[in-house]
XYZ file of C-alpha atoms in Angstrom:
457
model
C 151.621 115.626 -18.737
C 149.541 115.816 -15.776
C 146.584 116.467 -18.484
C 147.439 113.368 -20.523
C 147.299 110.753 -17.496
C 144.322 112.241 -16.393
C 143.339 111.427 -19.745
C 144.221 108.021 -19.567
C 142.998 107.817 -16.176
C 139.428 108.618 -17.760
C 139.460 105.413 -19.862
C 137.806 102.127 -18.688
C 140.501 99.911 -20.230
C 143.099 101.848 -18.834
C 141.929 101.468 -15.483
C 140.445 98.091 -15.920
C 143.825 97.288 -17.282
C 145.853 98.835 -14.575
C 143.530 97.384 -11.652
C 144.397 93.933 -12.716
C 147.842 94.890 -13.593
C 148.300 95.916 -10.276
C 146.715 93.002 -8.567
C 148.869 90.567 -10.407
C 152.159 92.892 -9.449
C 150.596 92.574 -5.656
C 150.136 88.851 -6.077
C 153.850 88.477 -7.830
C 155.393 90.551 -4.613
C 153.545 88.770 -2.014
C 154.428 85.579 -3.630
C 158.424 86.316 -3.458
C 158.088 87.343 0.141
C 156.594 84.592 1.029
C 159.331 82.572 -1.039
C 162.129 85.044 0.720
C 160.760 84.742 4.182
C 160.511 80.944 4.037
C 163.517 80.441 2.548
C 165.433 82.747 5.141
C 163.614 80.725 7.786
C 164.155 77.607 6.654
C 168.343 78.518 6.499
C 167.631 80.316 10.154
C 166.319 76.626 11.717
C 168.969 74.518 10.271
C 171.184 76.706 11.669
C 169.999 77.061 15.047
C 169.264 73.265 14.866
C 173.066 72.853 13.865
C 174.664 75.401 16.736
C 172.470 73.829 19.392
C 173.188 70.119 18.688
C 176.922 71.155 18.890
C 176.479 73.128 21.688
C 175.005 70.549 23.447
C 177.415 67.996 22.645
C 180.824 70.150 23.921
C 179.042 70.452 27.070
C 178.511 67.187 27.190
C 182.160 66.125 26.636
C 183.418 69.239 29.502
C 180.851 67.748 32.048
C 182.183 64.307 31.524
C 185.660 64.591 30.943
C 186.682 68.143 31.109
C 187.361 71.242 29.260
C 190.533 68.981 27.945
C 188.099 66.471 26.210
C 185.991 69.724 24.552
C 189.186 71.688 23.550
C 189.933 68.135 21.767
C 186.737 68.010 20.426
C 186.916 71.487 19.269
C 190.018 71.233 17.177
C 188.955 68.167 15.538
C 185.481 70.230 14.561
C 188.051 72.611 12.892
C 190.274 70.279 10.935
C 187.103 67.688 9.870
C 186.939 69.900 6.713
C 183.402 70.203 7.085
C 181.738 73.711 7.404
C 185.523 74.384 9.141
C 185.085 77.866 6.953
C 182.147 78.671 8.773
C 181.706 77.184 12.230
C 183.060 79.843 15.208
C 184.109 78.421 18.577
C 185.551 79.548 21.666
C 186.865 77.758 25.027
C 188.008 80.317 27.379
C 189.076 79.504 31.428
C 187.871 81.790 34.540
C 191.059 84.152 33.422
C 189.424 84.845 29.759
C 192.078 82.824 28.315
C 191.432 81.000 25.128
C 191.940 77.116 25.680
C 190.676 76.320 22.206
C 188.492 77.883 19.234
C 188.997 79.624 16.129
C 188.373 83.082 17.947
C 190.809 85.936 18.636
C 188.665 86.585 21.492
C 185.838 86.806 23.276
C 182.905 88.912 22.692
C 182.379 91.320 25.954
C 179.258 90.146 27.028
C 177.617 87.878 29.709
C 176.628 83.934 29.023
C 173.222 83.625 27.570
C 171.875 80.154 26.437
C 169.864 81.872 23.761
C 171.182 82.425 20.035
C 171.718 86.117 18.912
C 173.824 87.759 16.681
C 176.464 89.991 16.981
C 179.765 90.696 15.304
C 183.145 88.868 16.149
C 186.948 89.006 15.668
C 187.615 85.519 13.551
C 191.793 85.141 11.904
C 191.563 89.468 12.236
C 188.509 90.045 10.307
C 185.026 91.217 12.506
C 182.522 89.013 11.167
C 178.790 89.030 11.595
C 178.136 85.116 13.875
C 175.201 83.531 15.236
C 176.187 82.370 18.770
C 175.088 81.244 21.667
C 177.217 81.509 24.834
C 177.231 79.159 28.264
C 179.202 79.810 31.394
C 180.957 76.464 32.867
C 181.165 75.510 36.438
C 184.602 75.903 36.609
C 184.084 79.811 35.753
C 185.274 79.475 32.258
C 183.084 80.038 29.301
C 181.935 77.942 25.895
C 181.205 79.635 22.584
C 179.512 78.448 19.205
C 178.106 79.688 16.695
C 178.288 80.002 13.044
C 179.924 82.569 10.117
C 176.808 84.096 8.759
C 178.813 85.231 5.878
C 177.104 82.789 3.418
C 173.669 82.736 5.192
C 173.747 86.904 4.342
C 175.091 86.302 1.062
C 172.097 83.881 -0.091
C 169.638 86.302 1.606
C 171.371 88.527 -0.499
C 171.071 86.989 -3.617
C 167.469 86.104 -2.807
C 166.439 89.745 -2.391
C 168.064 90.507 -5.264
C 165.650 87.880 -7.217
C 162.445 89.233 -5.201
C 163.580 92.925 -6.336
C 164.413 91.998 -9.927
C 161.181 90.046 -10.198
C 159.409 92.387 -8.682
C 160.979 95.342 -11.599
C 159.601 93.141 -13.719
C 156.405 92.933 -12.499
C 156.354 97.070 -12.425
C 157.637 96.910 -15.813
C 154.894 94.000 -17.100
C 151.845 96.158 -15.178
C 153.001 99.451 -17.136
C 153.585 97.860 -20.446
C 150.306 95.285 -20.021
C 148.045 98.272 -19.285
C 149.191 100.561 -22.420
C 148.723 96.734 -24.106
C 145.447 95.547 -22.879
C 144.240 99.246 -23.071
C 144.955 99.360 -27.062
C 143.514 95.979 -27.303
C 140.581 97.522 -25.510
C 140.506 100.444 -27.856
C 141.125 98.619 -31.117
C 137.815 96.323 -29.817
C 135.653 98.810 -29.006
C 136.966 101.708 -31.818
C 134.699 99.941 -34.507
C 131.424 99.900 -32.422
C 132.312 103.773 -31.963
C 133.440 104.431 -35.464
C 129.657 103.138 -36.532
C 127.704 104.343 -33.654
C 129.381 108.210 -34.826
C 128.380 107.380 -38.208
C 125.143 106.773 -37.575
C 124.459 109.446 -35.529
C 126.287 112.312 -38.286
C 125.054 111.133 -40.808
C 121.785 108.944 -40.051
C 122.975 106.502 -42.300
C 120.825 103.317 -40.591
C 123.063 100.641 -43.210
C 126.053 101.125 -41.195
C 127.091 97.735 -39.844
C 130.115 97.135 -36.722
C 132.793 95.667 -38.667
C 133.067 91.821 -38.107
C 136.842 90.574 -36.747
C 136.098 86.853 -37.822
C 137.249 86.231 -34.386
C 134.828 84.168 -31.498
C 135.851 86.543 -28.248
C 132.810 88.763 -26.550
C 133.679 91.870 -28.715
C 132.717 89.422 -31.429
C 129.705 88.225 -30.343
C 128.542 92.098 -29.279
C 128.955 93.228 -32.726
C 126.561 90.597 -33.993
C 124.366 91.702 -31.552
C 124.418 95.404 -32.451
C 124.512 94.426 -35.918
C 121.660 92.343 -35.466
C 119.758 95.759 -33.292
C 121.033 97.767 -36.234
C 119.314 95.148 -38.842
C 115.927 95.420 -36.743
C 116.346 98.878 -36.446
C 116.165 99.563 -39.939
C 113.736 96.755 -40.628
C 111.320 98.768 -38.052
C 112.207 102.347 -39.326
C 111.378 100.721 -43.109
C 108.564 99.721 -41.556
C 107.595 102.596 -40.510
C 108.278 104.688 -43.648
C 106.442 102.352 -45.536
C 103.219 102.265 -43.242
C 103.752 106.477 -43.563
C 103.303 106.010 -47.383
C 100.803 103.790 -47.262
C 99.140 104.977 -45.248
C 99.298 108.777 -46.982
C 98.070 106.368 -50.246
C 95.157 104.459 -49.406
C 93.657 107.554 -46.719
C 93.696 109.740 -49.858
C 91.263 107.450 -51.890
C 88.720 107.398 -48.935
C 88.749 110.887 -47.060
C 88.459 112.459 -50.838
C 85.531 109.973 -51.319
C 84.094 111.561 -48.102
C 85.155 114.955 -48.680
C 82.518 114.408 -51.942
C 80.177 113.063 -50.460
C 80.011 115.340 -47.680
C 79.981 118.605 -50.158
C 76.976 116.578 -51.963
C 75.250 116.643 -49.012
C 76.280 120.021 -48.182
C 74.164 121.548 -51.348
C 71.111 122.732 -50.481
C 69.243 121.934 -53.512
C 69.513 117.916 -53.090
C 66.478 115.839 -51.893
C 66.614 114.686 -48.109
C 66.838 111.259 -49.852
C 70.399 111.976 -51.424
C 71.574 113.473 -48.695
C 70.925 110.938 -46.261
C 72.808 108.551 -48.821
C 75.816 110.784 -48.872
C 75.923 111.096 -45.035
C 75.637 107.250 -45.058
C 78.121 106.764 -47.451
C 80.628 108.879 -45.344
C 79.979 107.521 -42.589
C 80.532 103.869 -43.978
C 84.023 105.047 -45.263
C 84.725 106.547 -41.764
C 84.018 103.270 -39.738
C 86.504 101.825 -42.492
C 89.091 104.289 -41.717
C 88.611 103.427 -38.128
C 88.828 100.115 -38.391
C 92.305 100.635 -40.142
C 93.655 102.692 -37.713
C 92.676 99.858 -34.972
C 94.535 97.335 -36.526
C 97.263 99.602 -36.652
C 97.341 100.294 -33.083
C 96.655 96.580 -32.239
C 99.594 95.799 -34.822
C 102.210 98.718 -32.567
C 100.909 97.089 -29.055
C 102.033 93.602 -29.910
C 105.156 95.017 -31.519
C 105.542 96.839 -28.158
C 105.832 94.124 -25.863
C 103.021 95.876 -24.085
C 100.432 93.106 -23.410
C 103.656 90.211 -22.628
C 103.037 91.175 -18.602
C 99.648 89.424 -18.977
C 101.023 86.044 -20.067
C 99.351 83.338 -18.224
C 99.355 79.125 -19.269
C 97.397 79.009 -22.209
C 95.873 75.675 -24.439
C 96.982 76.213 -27.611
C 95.228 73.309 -28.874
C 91.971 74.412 -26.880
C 92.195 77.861 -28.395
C 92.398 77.006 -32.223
C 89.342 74.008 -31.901
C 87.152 77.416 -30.331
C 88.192 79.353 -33.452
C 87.461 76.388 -35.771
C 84.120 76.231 -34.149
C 83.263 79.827 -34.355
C 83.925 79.910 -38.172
C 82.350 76.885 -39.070
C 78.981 78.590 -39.621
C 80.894 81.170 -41.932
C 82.453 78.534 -43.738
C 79.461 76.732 -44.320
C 77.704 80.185 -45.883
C 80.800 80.247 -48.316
C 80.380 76.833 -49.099
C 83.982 75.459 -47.563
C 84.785 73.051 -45.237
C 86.917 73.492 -42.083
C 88.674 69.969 -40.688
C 90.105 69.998 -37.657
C 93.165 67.870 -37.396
C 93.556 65.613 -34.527
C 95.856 68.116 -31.909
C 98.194 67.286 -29.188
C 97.337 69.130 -25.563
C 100.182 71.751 -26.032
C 100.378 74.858 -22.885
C 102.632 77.409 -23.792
C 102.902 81.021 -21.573
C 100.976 83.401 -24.304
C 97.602 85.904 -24.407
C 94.668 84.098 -25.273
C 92.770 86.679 -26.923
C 95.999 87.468 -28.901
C 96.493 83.876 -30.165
C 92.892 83.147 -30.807
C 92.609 86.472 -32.797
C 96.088 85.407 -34.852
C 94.409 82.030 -35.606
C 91.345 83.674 -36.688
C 92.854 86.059 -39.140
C 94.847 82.928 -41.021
C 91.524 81.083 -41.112
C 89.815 84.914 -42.444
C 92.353 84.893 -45.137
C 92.365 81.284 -46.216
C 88.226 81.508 -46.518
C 88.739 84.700 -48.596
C 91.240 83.734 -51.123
C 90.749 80.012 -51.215
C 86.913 79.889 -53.160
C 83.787 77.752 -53.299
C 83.933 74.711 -52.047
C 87.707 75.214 -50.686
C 88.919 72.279 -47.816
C 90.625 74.113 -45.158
C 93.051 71.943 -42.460
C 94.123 73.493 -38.756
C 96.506 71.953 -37.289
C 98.376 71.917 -33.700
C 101.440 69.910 -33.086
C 103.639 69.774 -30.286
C 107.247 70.236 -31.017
C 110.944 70.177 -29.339
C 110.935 73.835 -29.153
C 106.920 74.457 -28.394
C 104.014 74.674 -30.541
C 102.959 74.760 -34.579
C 99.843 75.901 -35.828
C 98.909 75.278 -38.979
C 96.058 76.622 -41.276
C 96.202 75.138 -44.389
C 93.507 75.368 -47.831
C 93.386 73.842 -51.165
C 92.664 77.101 -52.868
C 95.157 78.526 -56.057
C 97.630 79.394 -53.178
C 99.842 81.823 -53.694
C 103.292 82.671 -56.600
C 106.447 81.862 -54.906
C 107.548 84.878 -55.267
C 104.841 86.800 -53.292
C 105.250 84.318 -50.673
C 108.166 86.207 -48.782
C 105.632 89.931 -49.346
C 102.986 88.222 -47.143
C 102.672 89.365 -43.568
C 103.399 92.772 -45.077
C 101.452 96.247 -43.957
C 98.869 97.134 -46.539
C 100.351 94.512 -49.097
C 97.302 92.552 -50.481
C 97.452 90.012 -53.525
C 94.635 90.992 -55.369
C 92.766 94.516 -55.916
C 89.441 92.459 -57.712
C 87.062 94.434 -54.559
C 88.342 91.332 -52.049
C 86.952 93.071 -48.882
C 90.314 93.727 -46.541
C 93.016 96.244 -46.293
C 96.103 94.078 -45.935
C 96.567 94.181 -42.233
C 95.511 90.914 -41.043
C 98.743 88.652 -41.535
C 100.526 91.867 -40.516
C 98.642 91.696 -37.280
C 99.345 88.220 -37.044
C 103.239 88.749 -37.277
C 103.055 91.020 -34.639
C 101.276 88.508 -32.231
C 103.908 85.673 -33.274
C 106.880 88.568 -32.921
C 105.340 89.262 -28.915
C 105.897 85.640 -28.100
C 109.016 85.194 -29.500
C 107.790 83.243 -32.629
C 107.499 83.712 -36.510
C 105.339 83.328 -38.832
C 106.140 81.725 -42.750
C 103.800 80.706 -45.453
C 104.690 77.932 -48.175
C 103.018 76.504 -51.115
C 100.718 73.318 -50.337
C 100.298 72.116 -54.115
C 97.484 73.179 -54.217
C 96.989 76.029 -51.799
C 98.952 78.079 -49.114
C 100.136 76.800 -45.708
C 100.768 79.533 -42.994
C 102.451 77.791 -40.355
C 102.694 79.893 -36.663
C 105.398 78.682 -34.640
C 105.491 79.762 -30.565
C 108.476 78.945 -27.996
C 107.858 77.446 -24.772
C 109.495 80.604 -23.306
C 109.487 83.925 -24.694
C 112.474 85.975 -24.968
């Protein structure tokens, strides 16, 4: 037993449940006392108000006319028919003799002007009375007070309320907590149930089962279903880089590996062999440019380089690019146009952005031909800036469209110079400041559009 509670004890909904179940049970007691304690004192003032106005009055009528005029007064009280059940008084002379009252007799104790309670003999029965007691000049003594009988018996029934409420309130904090702990449980047993599957079995395509429902639990299984979905998406990612990367390094360290044994032979001209060092030497700059990108392409995804965000001109930065490839466009016989750009500052890396732009305008003078008209663009928007870098060329099949961006994926294999990294890299810029990048047909051409936040997330 003592096993099982500790147990429970061990749970955060049980204890979150029993914490507030407690606090409401503390709130629910305090409440009734407060109720009890008023009420009583309410009761205790109109009594005291009632037993001293009387009081007052019978001495009145025995300092003006007489202990004759109060006993008068006294038996009238008695036979009015109101509170006669419950109203106690007592007229006694210097000899303790009763003059007038409902009293068998007098309570031993001296005259006090202040109301107390203490028990009296009333038609043979020793009753609980509020009284207050004054001496006379003439020696004798005046007594009144009032049968607490029904005073004790509405206390009474008013504790009784306060304790069964405050049953209930035990009874609502044990059975709430058992309640809001299974409710707790039942919430978070899916996000468990998937987390253990995924960690048995490694099984990435597990999802948090969705309740339909709009409450938080709801909303944090989207979220972990949407960390699970990027999750995946990066450990694809990953396992696809792996292979292609295992694919496209055979080609070229085998091509070196040849050429390196060529040179190796002792029987080759000087002439030959510096051509096969050359050669090798070409494919290993090639391999390191690869594995730059790469690295470049895992910063961004990092997040590393957000800490040096500063206020950047976006439209400032893509007119420098423009500029710095018009000379290559020119050599290639195409035409860059600048379209007219609103002054857009966004928080962003400079070097990051400008090198994003400069890979869409890379790809669109490789791909779109002689004599192709390429358009960058920067517009202001509601939610921060678009870039766009759009050519005339043959553009791209709409099914490829959604495969662009991809590591290594390139459209054509006709000895295009590239290795399929550069819209990659630029997907990875647009991912570190909470952007995206899309493409869509331009009939004719291809439009990559990069759209940036104001804020990144």
């Amino acid at each position: 037993m003592i096993d099982r509670l500790v147990g429970l004890w061990r749970s955060v909904g049980f204890r979150l449940a029993f914490y507030y179940g407690f606090l409401v049970a503390i709130t629910m007691l305090a409440a009734l006392a407060i109720v009890y304690l008023q009420t009583v004192g309410v009761l205790h003032q109109r009594m005291a108000r009632q037993v001293g106005l009387t009081a007052q009055q019978l001495l009145t009528d025995v300092n003006e006319g007489g202990v004759d005029v109060a006993g008068a007064a006294i038996a009238r009280a008695l036979t009015d028919g109101r509170d006669s059940d419950s109203e106690i008084y007592l007229l006694v002379d210097r000899e303790g003799r009763k003059l007038a009252g409902n009293l068998d007799r007098a309570p031993g104790a001296v005259a006090h002007a202040v109301p107390t309670q203490r028990r009296v003999e009333r038609d043979g029965r020793s009753v609980n009375a509020y009284l207050v007691m004054y001496a006379l000049s003439d020696g004798g003594m005046l007594m009144v007070g009032q049968d607490l009988r029904d005073q004790e018996l509405i206390e009474s029934l008013v504790a009784s309320a306060s304790a069964a409420a405050g049953i209930v309130a035990v009874l609502l904090l044990i059975g709430g907590t058992f309640v809001f702990r299974q409710e707790l449980e039942r919430s978070v047993s899916a996000i468990r149930l998937t987390a253990r599957r995924i960690t048995t079995a490694g099984e990435l395509r597990e999802r948090v089962a969705e309740s339909g429902e709009d409450d938080e639990f709801a909303l944090l299984n989207r979220d972990i279903n949407a960390m699970l979905d990027r999750i995946e998406s990066l450990m694809d990612g990953v396992r696809h880089v792996s292979n292609t990367i295992a694919h496209n390094l055979r080609t070229p360290l085998t091509r070196i590996l040849v050429r390196l044994r060529s040179a190796e032979r002792a029987d080759n001209d000087p002439a030959q062999r510096r051509d096969a060092i050359q050669g090798a030497i070409r494919e290993i700059e090639e391999l390191t440019l690869v594995f730059e990108k790469l690295l470049q392409i895992a910063e961004a995804e990092a997040g590393a380089r957000r800490r040096r965000f500063t206020e950047v001109a976006i439209d400032v930065i893509a007119t420098d690019v423009v500029d710095l490839y018009e000379a290559v466009a020119e050599a290639q016989g195409a035409t860059l146009l600048r379209e007219p750009a609103d002054a857009i500052l966004l928080p962003g890396d400079r070097d990051l952005l400008a090198g994003a732009i400069a890979n869409l305008l890379d790809n669109a003078l490789k791909y779109a031909g002689q004599g192709a008209v390429i358009r960058v663009g920067t517009q202001e928007t509601a939610e921060g800036a678009r870039i766009t870098v759009q050519d005339d060329g043959p553009g791209v099949p709409d099914q490829e469209l959604t495969r662009l961006g991809t590591r290594f994926h390139r459209l054509s294999h006709d000895g295009t110079p590239g290795h399929g990294l550069g819209l990659a890299s630029v997907q990875a810029v647009a991912a570190l400041h909470g952007g995206q990048l899309r493409f869509e047909s331009a009939h004719p051409g291809l439009r990559a559009i990069l759209e940036l936040p104001r804020a990144t997330r």
